mmCIF file with all atom_site columns, C-alpha atoms in Angstrom:
data_model
loop_
_atom_site.group_PDB
_atom_site.id
_atom_site.type_symbol
_atom_site.label_atom_id
_atom_site.label_alt_id
_atom_site.label_comp_id
_atom_site.label_asym_id
_atom_site.label_entity_id
_atom_site.label_seq_id
_atom_site.pdbx_PDB_ins_code
_atom_site.Cartn_x
_atom_site.Cartn_y
_atom_site.Cartn_z
_atom_site.occupancy
_atom_site.B_iso_or_equiv
_atom_site.pdbx_formal_charge
_atom_site.auth_seq_id
_atom_site.auth_comp_id
_atom_site.auth_asym_id
_atom_site.auth_atom_id
_atom_site.pdbx_PDB_model_num
ATOM 1   C CA . MET A 1 1   ? 11.412 -50.460  15.758 1.00 0.00 ? 1   MET A CA 1
ATOM 2   C CA . THR A 1 2   ? 9.513  -52.108  12.921 1.00 0.00 ? 2   THR A CA 1
ATOM 3   C CA . LEU A 1 3   ? 9.009  -55.844  12.615 1.00 0.00 ? 3   LEU A CA 1
ATOM 4   C CA . SER A 1 4   ? 11.416 -56.082  9.659  1.00 0.00 ? 4   SER A CA 1
ATOM 5   C CA . LYS A 1 5   ? 14.179 -54.302  11.620 1.00 0.00 ? 5   LYS A CA 1
ATOM 6   C CA . ILE A 1 6   ? 13.667 -56.644  14.604 1.00 0.00 ? 6   ILE A CA 1
ATOM 7   C CA . GLY A 1 7   ? 14.047 -59.624  12.250 1.00 0.00 ? 7   GLY A CA 1
ATOM 8   C CA . LEU A 1 8   ? 17.286 -58.150  10.877 1.00 0.00 ? 8   LEU A CA 1
ATOM 9   C CA . VAL A 1 9   ? 18.687 -57.529  14.358 1.00 0.00 ? 9   VAL A CA 1
ATOM 10  C CA . SER A 1 10  ? 17.674 -61.020  15.538 1.00 0.00 ? 10  SER A CA 1
ATOM 11  C CA . GLY A 1 11  ? 19.290 -62.608  12.483 1.00 0.00 ? 11  GLY A CA 1
ATOM 12  C CA . GLY A 1 12  ? 22.481 -60.618  13.038 1.00 0.00 ? 12  GLY A CA 1
ATOM 13  C CA . VAL A 1 13  ? 22.635 -61.643  16.710 1.00 0.00 ? 13  VAL A CA 1
ATOM 14  C CA . ALA A 1 14  ? 22.110 -65.302  15.772 1.00 0.00 ? 14  ALA A CA 1
ATOM 15  C CA . ALA A 1 15  ? 24.893 -65.115  13.173 1.00 0.00 ? 15  ALA A CA 1
ATOM 16  C CA . LEU A 1 16  ? 27.227 -63.446  15.668 1.00 0.00 ? 16  LEU A CA 1
ATOM 17  C CA . LEU A 1 17  ? 26.505 -66.141  18.260 1.00 0.00 ? 17  LEU A CA 1
ATOM 18  C CA . ALA A 1 18  ? 27.141 -68.887  15.704 1.00 0.00 ? 18  ALA A CA 1
ATOM 19  C CA . LEU A 1 19  ? 30.490 -67.353  14.750 1.00 0.00 ? 19  LEU A CA 1
ATOM 20  C CA . THR A 1 20  ? 31.480 -66.934  18.384 1.00 0.00 ? 20  THR A CA 1
ATOM 21  C CA . ALA A 1 21  ? 30.692 -70.595  19.108 1.00 0.00 ? 21  ALA A CA 1
ATOM 22  C CA . CYS A 1 22  ? 33.000 -71.717  16.297 1.00 0.00 ? 22  CYS A CA 1
ATOM 23  C CA . GLY A 1 23  ? 36.069 -69.995  17.741 1.00 0.00 ? 23  GLY A CA 1
ATOM 24  C CA . THR A 1 24  ? 38.477 -71.515  20.232 1.00 0.00 ? 24  THR A CA 1
ATOM 25  C CA . SER A 1 25  ? 38.175 -70.801  23.906 1.00 0.00 ? 25  SER A CA 1
ATOM 26  C CA . GLY A 1 26  ? 40.877 -69.129  25.928 1.00 0.00 ? 26  GLY A CA 1
ATOM 27  C CA . SER A 1 27  ? 43.376 -66.529  24.910 1.00 0.00 ? 27  SER A CA 1
ATOM 28  C CA . ASN A 1 28  ? 45.441 -68.745  22.573 1.00 0.00 ? 28  ASN A CA 1
ATOM 29  C CA . GLU A 1 29  ? 43.371 -68.418  19.408 1.00 0.00 ? 29  GLU A CA 1
ATOM 30  C CA . GLN A 1 30  ? 44.900 -70.515  16.643 1.00 0.00 ? 30  GLN A CA 1
ATOM 31  C CA . GLY A 1 31  ? 41.764 -71.303  14.689 1.00 0.00 ? 31  GLY A CA 1
ATOM 32  C CA . PRO A 1 32  ? 39.513 -74.332  14.760 1.00 0.00 ? 32  PRO A CA 1
ATOM 33  C CA . ALA A 1 33  ? 40.811 -77.784  15.641 1.00 0.00 ? 33  ALA A CA 1
ATOM 34  C CA . PRO A 1 34  ? 41.640 -80.058  12.704 1.00 0.00 ? 34  PRO A CA 1
ATOM 35  C CA . ALA A 1 35  ? 38.951 -82.436  11.489 1.00 0.00 ? 35  ALA A CA 1
ATOM 36  C CA . PRO A 1 36  ? 39.108 -85.928  12.975 1.00 0.00 ? 36  PRO A CA 1
ATOM 37  C CA . SER A 1 37  ? 41.066 -88.483  10.980 1.00 0.00 ? 37  SER A CA 1
ATOM 38  C CA . THR A 1 38  ? 39.079 -90.909  8.871  1.00 0.00 ? 38  THR A CA 1
ATOM 39  C CA . SER A 1 39  ? 41.908 -93.411  8.648  1.00 0.00 ? 39  SER A CA 1
ATOM 40  C CA . THR A 1 40  ? 41.009 -97.006  9.472  1.00 0.00 ? 40  THR A CA 1
ATOM 41  C CA . SER A 1 41  ? 44.575 -98.039  10.208 1.00 0.00 ? 41  SER A CA 1
ATOM 42  C CA . ALA A 1 42  ? 44.975 -99.793  13.544 1.00 0.00 ? 42  ALA A CA 1
ATOM 43  C CA . GLN A 1 43  ? 48.614 -98.829  13.858 1.00 0.00 ? 43  GLN A CA 1
ATOM 44  C CA . PRO A 1 44  ? 49.442 -96.325  16.559 1.00 0.00 ? 44  PRO A CA 1
ATOM 45  C CA . SER A 1 45  ? 50.312 -92.797  15.579 1.00 0.00 ? 45  SER A CA 1
ATOM 46  C CA . SER A 1 46  ? 53.817 -91.467  15.935 1.00 0.00 ? 46  SER A CA 1
ATOM 47  C CA . ALA A 1 47  ? 52.617 -89.612  19.022 1.00 0.00 ? 47  ALA A CA 1
ATOM 48  C CA . THR A 1 48  ? 52.126 -92.929  20.837 1.00 0.00 ? 48  THR A CA 1
ATOM 49  C CA . SER A 1 49  ? 55.178 -94.674  19.422 1.00 0.00 ? 49  SER A CA 1
ATOM 50  C CA . PRO A 1 50  ? 58.184 -92.393  19.207 1.00 0.00 ? 50  PRO A CA 1
ATOM 51  C CA . PRO A 1 51  ? 60.821 -93.389  16.642 1.00 0.00 ? 51  PRO A CA 1
ATOM 52  C CA . GLU A 1 52  ? 63.403 -94.207  19.308 1.00 0.00 ? 52  GLU A CA 1
ATOM 53  C CA . GLU A 1 53  ? 61.131 -96.932  20.687 1.00 0.00 ? 53  GLU A CA 1
ATOM 54  C CA . THR A 1 54  ? 60.586 -98.616  17.345 1.00 0.00 ? 54  THR A CA 1
ATOM 55  C CA . SER A 1 55  ? 63.974 -98.230  15.714 1.00 0.00 ? 55  SER A CA 1
ATOM 56  C CA . SER A 1 56  ? 66.275 -101.207 15.716 1.00 0.00 ? 56  SER A CA 1
ATOM 57  C CA . THR A 1 57  ? 69.904 -100.946 16.643 1.00 0.00 ? 57  THR A CA 1
ATOM 58  C CA . THR A 1 58  ? 70.539 -104.203 14.774 1.00 0.00 ? 58  THR A CA 1
ATOM 59  C CA . GLY A 1 59  ? 68.538 -103.389 11.670 1.00 0.00 ? 59  GLY A CA 1
ATOM 60  C CA . GLN A 1 60  ? 66.670 -106.685 12.130 1.00 0.00 ? 60  GLN A CA 1
ATOM 61  C CA . THR A 1 61  ? 62.878 -106.710 12.010 1.00 0.00 ? 61  THR A CA 1
ATOM 62  C CA . VAL A 1 62  ? 61.021 -109.809 13.160 1.00 0.00 ? 62  VAL A CA 1
ATOM 63  C CA . SER A 1 63  ? 57.347 -110.635 13.510 1.00 0.00 ? 63  SER A CA 1
ATOM 64  C CA . ILE A 1 64  ? 55.017 -112.134 16.062 1.00 0.00 ? 64  ILE A CA 1
ATOM 65  C CA . THR A 1 65  ? 51.625 -113.086 14.656 1.00 0.00 ? 65  THR A CA 1
ATOM 66  C CA . ILE A 1 66  ? 48.503 -113.541 16.746 1.00 0.00 ? 66  ILE A CA 1
ATOM 67  C CA . GLU A 1 67  ? 45.802 -115.727 15.250 1.00 0.00 ? 67  GLU A CA 1
ATOM 68  C CA . ASP A 1 68  ? 43.025 -117.773 16.849 1.00 0.00 ? 68  ASP A CA 1
ATOM 69  C CA . PHE A 1 69  ? 44.174 -116.573 20.296 1.00 0.00 ? 69  PHE A CA 1
ATOM 70  C CA . LYS A 1 70  ? 47.671 -118.034 19.814 1.00 0.00 ? 70  LYS A CA 1
ATOM 71  C CA . TYR A 1 71  ? 51.094 -116.450 19.329 1.00 0.00 ? 71  TYR A CA 1
ATOM 72  C CA . GLU A 1 72  ? 53.373 -117.466 16.461 1.00 0.00 ? 72  GLU A CA 1
ATOM 73  C CA . THR A 1 73  ? 56.884 -116.308 17.389 1.00 0.00 ? 73  THR A CA 1
ATOM 74  C CA . PRO A 1 74  ? 60.236 -116.353 15.617 1.00 0.00 ? 74  PRO A CA 1
ATOM 75  C CA . ALA A 1 75  ? 62.850 -118.866 16.824 1.00 0.00 ? 75  ALA A CA 1
ATOM 76  C CA . THR A 1 76  ? 65.179 -116.079 17.996 1.00 0.00 ? 76  THR A CA 1
ATOM 77  C CA . VAL A 1 77  ? 65.628 -112.334 17.732 1.00 0.00 ? 77  VAL A CA 1
ATOM 78  C CA . ALA A 1 78  ? 68.719 -110.169 18.040 1.00 0.00 ? 78  ALA A CA 1
ATOM 79  C CA . PRO A 1 79  ? 69.073 -107.821 21.005 1.00 0.00 ? 79  PRO A CA 1
ATOM 80  C CA . GLY A 1 80  ? 67.420 -104.495 20.184 1.00 0.00 ? 80  GLY A CA 1
ATOM 81  C CA . ALA A 1 81  ? 65.607 -105.842 17.109 1.00 0.00 ? 81  ALA A CA 1
ATOM 82  C CA . THR A 1 82  ? 62.340 -104.251 16.066 1.00 0.00 ? 82  THR A CA 1
ATOM 83  C CA . VAL A 1 83  ? 59.498 -106.691 16.709 1.00 0.00 ? 83  VAL A CA 1
ATOM 84  C CA . THR A 1 84  ? 56.294 -106.196 14.736 1.00 0.00 ? 84  THR A CA 1
ATOM 85  C CA . VAL A 1 85  ? 53.211 -107.783 16.282 1.00 0.00 ? 85  VAL A CA 1
ATOM 86  C CA . THR A 1 86  ? 50.320 -108.429 13.909 1.00 0.00 ? 86  THR A CA 1
ATOM 87  C CA . ASN A 1 87  ? 46.965 -109.355 15.399 1.00 0.00 ? 87  ASN A CA 1
ATOM 88  C CA . ASN A 1 88  ? 44.720 -111.263 12.995 1.00 0.00 ? 88  ASN A CA 1
ATOM 89  C CA . ASP A 1 89  ? 42.001 -111.704 15.634 1.00 0.00 ? 89  ASP A CA 1
ATOM 90  C CA . SER A 1 90  ? 39.154 -109.221 16.044 1.00 0.00 ? 90  SER A CA 1
ATOM 91  C CA . ALA A 1 91  ? 39.804 -109.016 19.813 1.00 0.00 ? 91  ALA A CA 1
ATOM 92  C CA . SER A 1 92  ? 42.573 -106.871 21.277 1.00 0.00 ? 92  SER A CA 1
ATOM 93  C CA . HIS A 1 93  ? 45.542 -108.660 22.850 1.00 0.00 ? 93  HIS A CA 1
ATOM 94  C CA . THR A 1 94  ? 48.714 -107.735 24.700 1.00 0.00 ? 94  THR A CA 1
ATOM 95  C CA . VAL A 1 95  ? 52.272 -108.963 24.465 1.00 0.00 ? 95  VAL A CA 1
ATOM 96  C CA . THR A 1 96  ? 53.369 -108.510 28.073 1.00 0.00 ? 96  THR A CA 1
ATOM 97  C CA . SER A 1 97  ? 56.588 -109.943 29.453 1.00 0.00 ? 97  SER A CA 1
ATOM 98  C CA . ASP A 1 98  ? 56.008 -112.074 32.543 1.00 0.00 ? 98  ASP A CA 1
ATOM 99  C CA . ASP A 1 99  ? 58.507 -109.931 34.470 1.00 0.00 ? 99  ASP A CA 1
ATOM 100 C CA . GLY A 1 100 ? 56.376 -106.903 33.555 1.00 0.00 ? 100 GLY A CA 1
ATOM 101 C CA . GLU A 1 101 ? 59.392 -104.821 32.545 1.00 0.00 ? 101 GLU A CA 1
ATOM 102 C CA . ALA A 1 102 ? 60.989 -106.137 29.348 1.00 0.00 ? 102 ALA A CA 1
ATOM 103 C CA . PHE A 1 103 ? 58.078 -105.223 27.037 1.00 0.00 ? 103 PHE A CA 1
ATOM 104 C CA . ASP A 1 104 ? 54.348 -104.582 27.186 1.00 0.00 ? 104 ASP A CA 1
ATOM 105 C CA . VAL A 1 105 ? 52.271 -103.589 24.158 1.00 0.00 ? 105 VAL A CA 1
ATOM 106 C CA . THR A 1 106 ? 48.571 -103.664 23.403 1.00 0.00 ? 106 THR A CA 1
ATOM 107 C CA . VAL A 1 107 ? 47.644 -104.778 19.914 1.00 0.00 ? 107 VAL A CA 1
ATOM 108 C CA . PRO A 1 108 ? 44.176 -103.739 18.699 1.00 0.00 ? 108 PRO A CA 1
ATOM 109 C CA . GLY A 1 109 ? 41.997 -106.262 16.914 1.00 0.00 ? 109 GLY A CA 1
ATOM 110 C CA . ASN A 1 110 ? 43.089 -106.657 13.287 1.00 0.00 ? 110 ASN A CA 1
ATOM 111 C CA . GLY A 1 111 ? 45.961 -104.232 13.919 1.00 0.00 ? 111 GLY A CA 1
ATOM 112 C CA . SER A 1 112 ? 49.681 -104.185 14.470 1.00 0.00 ? 112 SER A CA 1
ATOM 113 C CA . VAL A 1 113 ? 52.256 -102.471 16.669 1.00 0.00 ? 113 VAL A CA 1
ATOM 114 C CA . THR A 1 114 ? 56.017 -102.554 17.065 1.00 0.00 ? 114 THR A CA 1
ATOM 115 C CA . PHE A 1 115 ? 58.326 -102.705 20.052 1.00 0.00 ? 115 PHE A CA 1
ATOM 116 C CA . THR A 1 116 ? 62.041 -103.061 20.624 1.00 0.00 ? 116 THR A CA 1
ATOM 117 C CA . ALA A 1 117 ? 63.318 -106.416 21.847 1.00 0.00 ? 117 ALA A CA 1
ATOM 118 C CA . PRO A 1 118 ? 65.303 -106.363 25.087 1.00 0.00 ? 118 PRO A CA 1
ATOM 119 C CA . SER A 1 119 ? 68.945 -105.344 24.656 1.00 0.00 ? 119 SER A CA 1
ATOM 120 C CA . LYS A 1 120 ? 70.280 -108.216 26.760 1.00 0.00 ? 120 LYS A CA 1
ATOM 121 C CA . PRO A 1 121 ? 70.148 -111.839 25.586 1.00 0.00 ? 121 PRO A CA 1
ATOM 122 C CA . GLY A 1 122 ? 67.787 -114.161 27.413 1.00 0.00 ? 122 GLY A CA 1
ATOM 123 C CA . THR A 1 123 ? 64.518 -116.039 27.289 1.00 0.00 ? 123 THR A CA 1
ATOM 124 C CA . PHE A 1 124 ? 61.491 -113.845 27.948 1.00 0.00 ? 124 PHE A CA 1
ATOM 125 C CA . ALA A 1 125 ? 58.183 -115.538 28.690 1.00 0.00 ? 125 ALA A CA 1
ATOM 126 C CA . PHE A 1 126 ? 55.149 -113.393 27.865 1.00 0.00 ? 126 PHE A CA 1
ATOM 127 C CA . HIS A 1 127 ? 51.366 -113.517 28.007 1.00 0.00 ? 127 HIS A CA 1
ATOM 128 C CA . CYS A 1 128 ? 48.193 -111.673 27.070 1.00 0.00 ? 128 CYS A CA 1
ATOM 129 C CA . THR A 1 129 ? 46.790 -109.776 30.034 1.00 0.00 ? 129 THR A CA 1
ATOM 130 C CA . PHE A 1 130 ? 43.283 -110.042 28.562 1.00 0.00 ? 130 PHE A CA 1
ATOM 131 C CA . HIS A 1 131 ? 43.410 -113.787 27.859 1.00 0.00 ? 131 HIS A CA 1
ATOM 132 C CA . GLY A 1 132 ? 45.390 -115.770 30.453 1.00 0.00 ? 132 GLY A CA 1
ATOM 133 C CA . ASN A 1 133 ? 45.560 -118.891 28.288 1.00 0.00 ? 133 ASN A CA 1
ATOM 134 C CA . MET A 1 134 ? 47.694 -117.049 25.700 1.00 0.00 ? 134 MET A CA 1
ATOM 135 C CA . GLN A 1 135 ? 51.401 -117.526 26.411 1.00 0.00 ? 135 GLN A CA 1
ATOM 136 C CA . GLY A 1 136 ? 54.600 -117.344 24.389 1.00 0.00 ? 136 GLY A CA 1
ATOM 137 C CA . THR A 1 137 ? 58.354 -116.988 24.599 1.00 0.00 ? 137 THR A CA 1
ATOM 138 C CA . LEU A 1 138 ? 60.708 -114.486 22.983 1.00 0.00 ? 138 LEU A CA 1
ATOM 139 C CA . VAL A 1 139 ? 64.323 -115.715 22.778 1.00 0.00 ? 139 VAL A CA 1
ATOM 140 C CA . VAL A 1 140 ? 66.883 -112.932 22.437 1.00 0.00 ? 140 VAL A CA 1
ATOM 141 C CA . LYS A 1 141 ? 70.293 -114.155 21.176 1.00 0.00 ? 141 LYS A CA 1
ATOM 142 C CA . THR A 1 142 ? 73.380 -112.463 19.791 1.00 0.00 ? 142 THR A CA 1
#
């Protein structure tokens, strides 16, 4: 084999290897994975927050704001209301009910999330699991 033919064969093998590396592994070949998202939104995707968890049975939407490591809460919310939590701090926080069952969401720094208020009326104390000095109360009333 001449030197030019060896170069052609080597180039062809390298191209074949490069193409093989780009494919998907396994027997379920559906093409390459989609490119990563370049979105800077801090809101969770629909895969992490299904519609049934964020929809309100009352139609009411209320807000909790986090700023300077403090919660600003509404006076009351209706049972099943959608609660939007907006975090104006750069640090992540949680809104975790003290009973550990009523609600528990993590809010990324400078982001927001939603959750559904408890369906039964009551007073629900909550805190940030990352910052023990952060405490608040959510009052659910009909």
